[in-house]
Short mmCIF file of C-alpha atoms in Angstrom, two decimals:
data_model
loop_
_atom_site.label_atom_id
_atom_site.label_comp_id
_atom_site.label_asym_id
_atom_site.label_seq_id
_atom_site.Cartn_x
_atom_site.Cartn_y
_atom_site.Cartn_z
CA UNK A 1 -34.01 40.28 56.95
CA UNK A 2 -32.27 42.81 54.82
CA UNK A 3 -28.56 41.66 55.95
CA UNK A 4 -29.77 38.11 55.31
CA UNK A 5 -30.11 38.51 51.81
CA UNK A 6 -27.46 40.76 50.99
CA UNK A 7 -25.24 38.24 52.73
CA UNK A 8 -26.79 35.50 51.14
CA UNK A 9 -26.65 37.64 47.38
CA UNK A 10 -22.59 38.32 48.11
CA UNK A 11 -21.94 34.67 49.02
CA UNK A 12 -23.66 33.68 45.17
CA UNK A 13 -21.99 36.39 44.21
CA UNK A 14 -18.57 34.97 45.52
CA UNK A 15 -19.08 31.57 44.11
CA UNK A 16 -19.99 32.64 41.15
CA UNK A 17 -17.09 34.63 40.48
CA UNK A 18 -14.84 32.10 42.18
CA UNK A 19 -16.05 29.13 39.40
CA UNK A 20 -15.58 31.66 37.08
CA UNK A 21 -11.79 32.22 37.99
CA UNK A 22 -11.11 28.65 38.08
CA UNK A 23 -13.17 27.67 34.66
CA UNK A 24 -11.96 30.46 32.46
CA UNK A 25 -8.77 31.93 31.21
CA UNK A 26 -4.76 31.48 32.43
CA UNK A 27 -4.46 28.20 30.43
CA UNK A 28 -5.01 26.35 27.53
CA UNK A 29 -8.33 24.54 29.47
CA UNK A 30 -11.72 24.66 28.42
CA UNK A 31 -14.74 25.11 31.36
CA UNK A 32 -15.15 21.39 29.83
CA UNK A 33 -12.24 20.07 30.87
CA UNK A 34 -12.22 21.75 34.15
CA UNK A 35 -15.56 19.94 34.89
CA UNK A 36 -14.63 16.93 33.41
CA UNK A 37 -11.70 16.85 36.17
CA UNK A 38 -13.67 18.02 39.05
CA UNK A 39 -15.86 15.48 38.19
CA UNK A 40 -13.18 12.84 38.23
CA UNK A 41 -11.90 12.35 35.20
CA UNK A 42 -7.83 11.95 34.96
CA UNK A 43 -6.89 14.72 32.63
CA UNK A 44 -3.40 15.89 34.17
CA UNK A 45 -3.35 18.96 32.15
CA UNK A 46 -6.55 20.55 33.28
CA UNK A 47 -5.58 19.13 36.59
CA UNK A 48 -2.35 21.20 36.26
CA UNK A 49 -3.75 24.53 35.30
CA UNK A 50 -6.44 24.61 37.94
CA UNK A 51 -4.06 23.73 41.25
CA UNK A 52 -1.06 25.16 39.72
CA UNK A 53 -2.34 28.49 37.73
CA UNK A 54 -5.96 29.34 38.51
CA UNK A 55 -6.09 28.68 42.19
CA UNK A 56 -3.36 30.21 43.05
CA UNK A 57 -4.12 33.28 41.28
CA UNK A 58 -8.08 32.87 42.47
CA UNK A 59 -6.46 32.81 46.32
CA UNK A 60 -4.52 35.85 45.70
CA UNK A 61 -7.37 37.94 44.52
CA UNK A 62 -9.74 37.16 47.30
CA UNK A 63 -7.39 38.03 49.68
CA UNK A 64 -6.86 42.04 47.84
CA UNK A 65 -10.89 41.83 47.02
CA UNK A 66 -11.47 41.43 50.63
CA UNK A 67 -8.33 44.05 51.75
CA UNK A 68 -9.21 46.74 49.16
CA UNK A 69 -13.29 46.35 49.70
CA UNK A 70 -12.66 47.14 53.64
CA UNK A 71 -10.35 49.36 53.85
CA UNK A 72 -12.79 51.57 51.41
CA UNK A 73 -15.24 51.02 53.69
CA UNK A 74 -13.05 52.02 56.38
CA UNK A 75 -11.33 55.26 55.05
CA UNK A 76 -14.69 56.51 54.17
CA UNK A 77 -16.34 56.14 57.46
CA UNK A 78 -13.45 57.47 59.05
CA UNK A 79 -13.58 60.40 56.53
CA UNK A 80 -17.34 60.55 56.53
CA UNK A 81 -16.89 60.88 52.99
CA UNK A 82 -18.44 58.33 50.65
CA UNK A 83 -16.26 59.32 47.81
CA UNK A 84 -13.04 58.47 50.15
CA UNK A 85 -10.83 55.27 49.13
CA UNK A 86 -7.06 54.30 48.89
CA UNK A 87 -6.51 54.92 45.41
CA UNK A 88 -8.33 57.98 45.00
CA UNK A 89 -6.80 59.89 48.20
CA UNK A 90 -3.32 58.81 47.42
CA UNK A 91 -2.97 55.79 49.83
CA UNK A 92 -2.67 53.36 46.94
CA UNK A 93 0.06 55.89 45.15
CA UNK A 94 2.10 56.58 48.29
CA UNK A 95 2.48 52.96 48.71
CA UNK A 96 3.38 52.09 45.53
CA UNK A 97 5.74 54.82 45.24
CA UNK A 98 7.85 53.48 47.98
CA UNK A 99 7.62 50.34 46.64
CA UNK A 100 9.05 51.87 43.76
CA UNK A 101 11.46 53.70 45.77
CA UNK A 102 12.74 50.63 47.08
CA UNK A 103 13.10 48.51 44.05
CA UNK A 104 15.56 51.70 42.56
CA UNK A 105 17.24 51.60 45.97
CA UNK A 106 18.41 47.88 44.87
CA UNK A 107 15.23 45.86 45.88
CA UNK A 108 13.62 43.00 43.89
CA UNK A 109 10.52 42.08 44.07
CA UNK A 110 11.22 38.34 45.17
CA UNK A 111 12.85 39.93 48.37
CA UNK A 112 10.74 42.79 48.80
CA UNK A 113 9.04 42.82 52.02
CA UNK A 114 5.42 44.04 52.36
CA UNK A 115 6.75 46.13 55.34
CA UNK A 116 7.40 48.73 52.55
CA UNK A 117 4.24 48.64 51.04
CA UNK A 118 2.49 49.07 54.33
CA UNK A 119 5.13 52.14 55.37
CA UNK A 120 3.88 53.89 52.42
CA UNK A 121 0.67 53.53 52.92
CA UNK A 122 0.58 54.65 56.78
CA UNK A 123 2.55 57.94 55.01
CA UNK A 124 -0.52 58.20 52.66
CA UNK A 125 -3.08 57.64 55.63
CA UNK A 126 -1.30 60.43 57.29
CA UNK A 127 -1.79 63.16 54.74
CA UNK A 128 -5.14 62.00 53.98
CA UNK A 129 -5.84 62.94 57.82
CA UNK A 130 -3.98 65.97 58.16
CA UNK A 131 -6.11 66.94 54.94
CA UNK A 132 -9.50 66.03 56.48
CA UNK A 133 -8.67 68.17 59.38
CA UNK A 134 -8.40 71.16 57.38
CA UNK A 135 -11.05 73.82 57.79
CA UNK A 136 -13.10 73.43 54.82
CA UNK A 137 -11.34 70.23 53.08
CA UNK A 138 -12.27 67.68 55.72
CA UNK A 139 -16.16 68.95 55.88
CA UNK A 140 -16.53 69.10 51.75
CA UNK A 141 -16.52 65.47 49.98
CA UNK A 142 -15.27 66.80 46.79
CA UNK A 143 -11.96 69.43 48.20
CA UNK A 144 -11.02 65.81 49.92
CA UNK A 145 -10.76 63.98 46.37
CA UNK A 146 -9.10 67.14 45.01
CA UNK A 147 -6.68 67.33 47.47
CA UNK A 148 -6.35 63.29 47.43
CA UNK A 149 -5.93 63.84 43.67
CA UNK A 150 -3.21 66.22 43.93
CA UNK A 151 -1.47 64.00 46.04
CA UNK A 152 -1.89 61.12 43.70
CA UNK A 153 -0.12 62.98 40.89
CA UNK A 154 2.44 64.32 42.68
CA UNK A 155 3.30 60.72 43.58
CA UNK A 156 2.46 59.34 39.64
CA UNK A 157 4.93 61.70 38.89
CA UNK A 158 7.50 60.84 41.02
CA UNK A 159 7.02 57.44 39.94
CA UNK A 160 7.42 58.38 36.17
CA UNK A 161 10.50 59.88 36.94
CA UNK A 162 11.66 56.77 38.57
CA UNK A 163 11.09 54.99 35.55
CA UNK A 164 12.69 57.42 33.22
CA UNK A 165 16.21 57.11 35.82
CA UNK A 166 16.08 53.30 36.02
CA UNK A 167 15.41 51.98 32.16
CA UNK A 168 17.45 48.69 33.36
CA UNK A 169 14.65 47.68 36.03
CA UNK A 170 11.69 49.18 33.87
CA UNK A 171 9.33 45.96 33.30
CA UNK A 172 9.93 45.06 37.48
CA UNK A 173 8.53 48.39 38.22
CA UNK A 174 5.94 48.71 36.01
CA UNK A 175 3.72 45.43 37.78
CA UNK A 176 3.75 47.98 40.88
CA UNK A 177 2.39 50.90 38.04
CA UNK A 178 -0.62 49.40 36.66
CA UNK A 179 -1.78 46.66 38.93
CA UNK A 180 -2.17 42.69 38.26
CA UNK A 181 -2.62 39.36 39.56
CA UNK A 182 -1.00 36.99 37.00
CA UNK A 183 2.22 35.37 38.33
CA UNK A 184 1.18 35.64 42.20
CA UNK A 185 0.73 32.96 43.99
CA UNK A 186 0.88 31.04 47.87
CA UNK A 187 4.56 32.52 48.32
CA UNK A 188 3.47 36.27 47.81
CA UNK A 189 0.57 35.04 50.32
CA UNK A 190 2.41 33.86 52.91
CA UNK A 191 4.62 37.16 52.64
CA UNK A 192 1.55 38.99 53.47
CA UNK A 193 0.23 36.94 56.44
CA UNK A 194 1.33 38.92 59.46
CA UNK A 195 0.55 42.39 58.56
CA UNK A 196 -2.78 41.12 57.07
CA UNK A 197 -3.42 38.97 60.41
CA UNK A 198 -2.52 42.50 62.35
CA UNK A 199 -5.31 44.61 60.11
CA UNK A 200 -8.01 41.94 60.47
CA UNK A 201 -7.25 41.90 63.79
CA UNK A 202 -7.75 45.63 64.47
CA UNK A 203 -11.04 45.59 62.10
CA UNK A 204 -12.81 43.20 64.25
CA UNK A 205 -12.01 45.64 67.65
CA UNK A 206 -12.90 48.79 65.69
CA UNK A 207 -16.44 47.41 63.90
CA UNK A 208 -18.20 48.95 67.19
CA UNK A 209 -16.13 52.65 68.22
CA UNK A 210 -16.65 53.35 64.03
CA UNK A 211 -20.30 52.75 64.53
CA UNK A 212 -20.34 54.88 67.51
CA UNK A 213 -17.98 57.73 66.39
CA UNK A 214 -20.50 57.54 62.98
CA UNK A 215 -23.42 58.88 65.46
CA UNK A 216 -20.71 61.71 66.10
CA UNK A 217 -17.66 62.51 68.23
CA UNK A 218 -19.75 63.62 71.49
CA UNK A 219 -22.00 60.13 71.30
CA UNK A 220 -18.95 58.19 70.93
CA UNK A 221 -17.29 59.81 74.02
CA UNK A 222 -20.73 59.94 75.35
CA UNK A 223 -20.94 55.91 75.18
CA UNK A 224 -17.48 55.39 76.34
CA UNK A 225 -14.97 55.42 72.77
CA UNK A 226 -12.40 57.42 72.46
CA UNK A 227 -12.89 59.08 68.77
CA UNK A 228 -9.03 59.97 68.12
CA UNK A 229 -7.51 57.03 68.93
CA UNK A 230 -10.49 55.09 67.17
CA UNK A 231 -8.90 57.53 63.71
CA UNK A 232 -5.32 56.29 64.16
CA UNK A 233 -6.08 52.56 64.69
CA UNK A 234 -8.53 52.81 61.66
CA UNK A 235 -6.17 54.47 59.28
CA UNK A 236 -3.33 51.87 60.73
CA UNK A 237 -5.72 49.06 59.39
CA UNK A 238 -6.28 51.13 56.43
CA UNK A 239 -2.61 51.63 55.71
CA UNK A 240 -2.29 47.61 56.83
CA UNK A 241 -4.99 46.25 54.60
CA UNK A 242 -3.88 48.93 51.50
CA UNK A 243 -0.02 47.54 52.05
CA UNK A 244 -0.90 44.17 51.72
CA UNK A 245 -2.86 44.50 48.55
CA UNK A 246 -0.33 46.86 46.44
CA UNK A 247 1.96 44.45 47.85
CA UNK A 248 0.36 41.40 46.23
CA UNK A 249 -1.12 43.25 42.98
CA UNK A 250 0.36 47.02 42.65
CA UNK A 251 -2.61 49.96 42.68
CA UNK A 252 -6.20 48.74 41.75
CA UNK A 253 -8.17 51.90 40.67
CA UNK A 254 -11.70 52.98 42.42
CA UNK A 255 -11.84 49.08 43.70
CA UNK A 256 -12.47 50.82 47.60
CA UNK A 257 -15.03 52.74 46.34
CA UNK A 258 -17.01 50.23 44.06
CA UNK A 259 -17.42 47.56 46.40
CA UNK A 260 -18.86 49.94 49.82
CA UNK A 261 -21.41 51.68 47.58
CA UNK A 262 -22.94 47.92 46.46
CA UNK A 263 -22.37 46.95 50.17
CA UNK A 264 -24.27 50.13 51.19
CA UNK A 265 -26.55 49.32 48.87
CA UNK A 266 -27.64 45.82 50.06
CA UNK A 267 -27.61 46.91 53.62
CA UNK A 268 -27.52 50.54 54.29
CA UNK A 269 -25.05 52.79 55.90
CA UNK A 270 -24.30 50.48 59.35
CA UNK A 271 -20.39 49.81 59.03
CA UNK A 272 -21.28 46.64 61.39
CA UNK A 273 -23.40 45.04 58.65
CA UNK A 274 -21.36 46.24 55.62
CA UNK A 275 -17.89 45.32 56.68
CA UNK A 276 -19.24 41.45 56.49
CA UNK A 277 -20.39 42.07 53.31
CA UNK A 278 -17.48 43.91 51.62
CA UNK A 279 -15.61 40.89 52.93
CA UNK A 280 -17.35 38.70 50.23
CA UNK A 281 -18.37 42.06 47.39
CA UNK A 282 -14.52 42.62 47.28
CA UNK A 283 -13.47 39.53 46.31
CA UNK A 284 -16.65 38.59 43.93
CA UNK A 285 -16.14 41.27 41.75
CA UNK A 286 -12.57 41.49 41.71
CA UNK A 287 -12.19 37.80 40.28
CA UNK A 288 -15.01 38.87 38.46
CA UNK A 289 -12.71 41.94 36.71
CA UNK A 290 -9.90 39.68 37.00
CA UNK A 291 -12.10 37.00 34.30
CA UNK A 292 -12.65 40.03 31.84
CA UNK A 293 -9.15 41.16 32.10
CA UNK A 294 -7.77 37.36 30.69
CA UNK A 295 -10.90 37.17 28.12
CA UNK A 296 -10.62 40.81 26.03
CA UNK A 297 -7.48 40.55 24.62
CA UNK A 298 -6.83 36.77 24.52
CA UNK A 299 -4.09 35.32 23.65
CA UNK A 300 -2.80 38.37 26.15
CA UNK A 301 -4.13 39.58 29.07
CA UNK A 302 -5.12 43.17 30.11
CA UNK A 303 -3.92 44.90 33.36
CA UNK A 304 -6.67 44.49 35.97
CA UNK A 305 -5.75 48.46 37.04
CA UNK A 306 -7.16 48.94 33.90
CA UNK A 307 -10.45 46.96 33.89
CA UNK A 308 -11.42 48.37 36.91
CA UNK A 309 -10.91 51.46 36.28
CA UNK A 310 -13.36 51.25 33.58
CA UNK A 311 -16.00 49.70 35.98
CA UNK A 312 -15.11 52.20 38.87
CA UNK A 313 -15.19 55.18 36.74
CA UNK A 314 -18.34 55.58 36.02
CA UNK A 315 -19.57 54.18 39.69
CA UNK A 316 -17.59 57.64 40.99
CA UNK A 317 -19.14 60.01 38.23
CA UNK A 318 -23.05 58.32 39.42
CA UNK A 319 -22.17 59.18 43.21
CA UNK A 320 -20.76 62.86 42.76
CA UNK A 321 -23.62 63.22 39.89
CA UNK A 322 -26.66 62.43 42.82
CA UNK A 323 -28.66 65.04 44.08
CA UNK A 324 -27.64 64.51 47.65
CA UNK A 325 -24.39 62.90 48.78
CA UNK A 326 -25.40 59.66 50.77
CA UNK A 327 -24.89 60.52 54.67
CA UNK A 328 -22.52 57.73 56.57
#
């Protein structure tokens, strides 16, 4: 009864945010207007910014919601941490950096392939496991952020420098810096389809092992998994999942650790019934960040790194502020 209706609260929560995305903002188009045309009425205009602006834009941030929400989920199982997610451990930064990397190296970003993205991330998902192996890092939630931290500015930095060598390609660079959706559309989509196919693909076979290997490494083995190859294939969908969304938007701050702590929330710790629902949390309330970002600062629009950042912030100073670090 309990999944029920958090699954049935995330799929309001979805459409909500999803009418949201298509009534408001990117356009000249009142929520009018947009009715007004659903309803039938021949206005070419709104017609135009809905198909050609809105939806577009609306497809490209379910498909990061849903990639950032599990591999949050994922990375912090795998971590047992419930502070652990891409951008805070580094994932998010090593993949941007050789993103970054690339584009000084004579890349654009119209022929940039997401292979790059996802290369950077598997190096990020391979420090953040070396660190959680460490005596003493691994077993305390907060030495993992610090350490994922330190990583993260290490790799800021290098990116700063970047930026301070290559002046001519500046404004290409800085989309991968602060994180966005406006100008993506159904190409960058299709760009992303295999390696997003792949780490869907491995989620769905790891759902039960991570479930297991949650009960502990001698239960796991105990009921027939095999807990270190269960790690690598889960950071692989991590590093995957993380590719394809810096691919498509550039970093998007605490997003993977916003959306598992409402999923956890609804349902409790079971990664079998929360995976499901970060599918849907992820995308609701990034469209939902997405709407605030266009609204602020209208005419403009603000980075959506930086609106959720504001919304993830304090979500990470409640968690590490509790009396007792939830248990996954």
């Amino acid at each position: 009864m309990r999944f029920t209706r958090g699954l049935g609260f995330s799929l309001l929560a979805l459409g909500v945010a999803l009418c949201a995305s298509l009534a408001l903002g990117a356009g000249d188009v009142t929520p009018l207007q947009v009715l007004r045309w659903v309803l039938g009425d021949d206005d070419g205009n709104a017609g135009f910014v809905v198909t050609e602006l809105r939806l577009p834009r609306s497809c490209v941030g379910i498909v990061v919601g849903a990639a950032l929400g599990v591999a949050g989920n994922l990375l912090q199982t795998v971590t047992r941490n419930p502070l652990a997610e891409p951008d805070l451990l580094g994932v998010s930064a090593a993949s941007t950096t050789a993103v970054v990397i690339a584009i000084l190296l004579g890349a654009s970003v119209t022929t940039l392939q997401v292979w790059v993205a996802v290369l950077g991330a598997m190096c990020g998902c391979a420090l953040v496991l070396a660190a959680a192996r460490l005596r003493g890092v691994g077993d305390d939630p907060i030495r993992l952020i610090l350490a994922g931290a330190a990583l993260k500015g290490v790799l800021t930095a290098l990116v700063s420098l970047v930026l301070l060598l290559d002046q001519r390609s500046a404004d290409e660079i800085r989309f991968w810096t602060i994180g966005a959706l406006a100008g993506r559309g159904y190409q960058e989509l299709l760009g992303v389809a295999a390696p997003l196919l792949l780490g869907v693909l491995l989620v769905a076979f790891l759902s039960r092992p991570l479930a297991a290997l949650a009960l502990g490494e001698r239960v796991a083995s105990g009921l027939g998994h095999r807990p270190r190859l269960t790690r690598w294939l889960t950071l692989l969908a991590v590093a995957l999942l993380s590719g394809v969304a810096v691919a498509l938007a550039g970093p998007i701050a605490f997003f993977g650790l916003v959306v598992p702590v409402l999923a956890r929330a609804l349902v409790g710790p079971d990664i079998r019934r929360t995976l499901p629902l970060c599918v849907l949390l992820g995308p609701a309330v990034l469209l939902a960040a997405d709407v605030v970002a266009r609204l602020l600062v209208r005419p403009s629009e603000l980075p959506l790194g930086v609106v959720t950042a504001v919304i993830g912030a304090p979500v990470l100073v409640a968690v590490v502020r509790a009396h007792r670090l939830p248990r996954l």
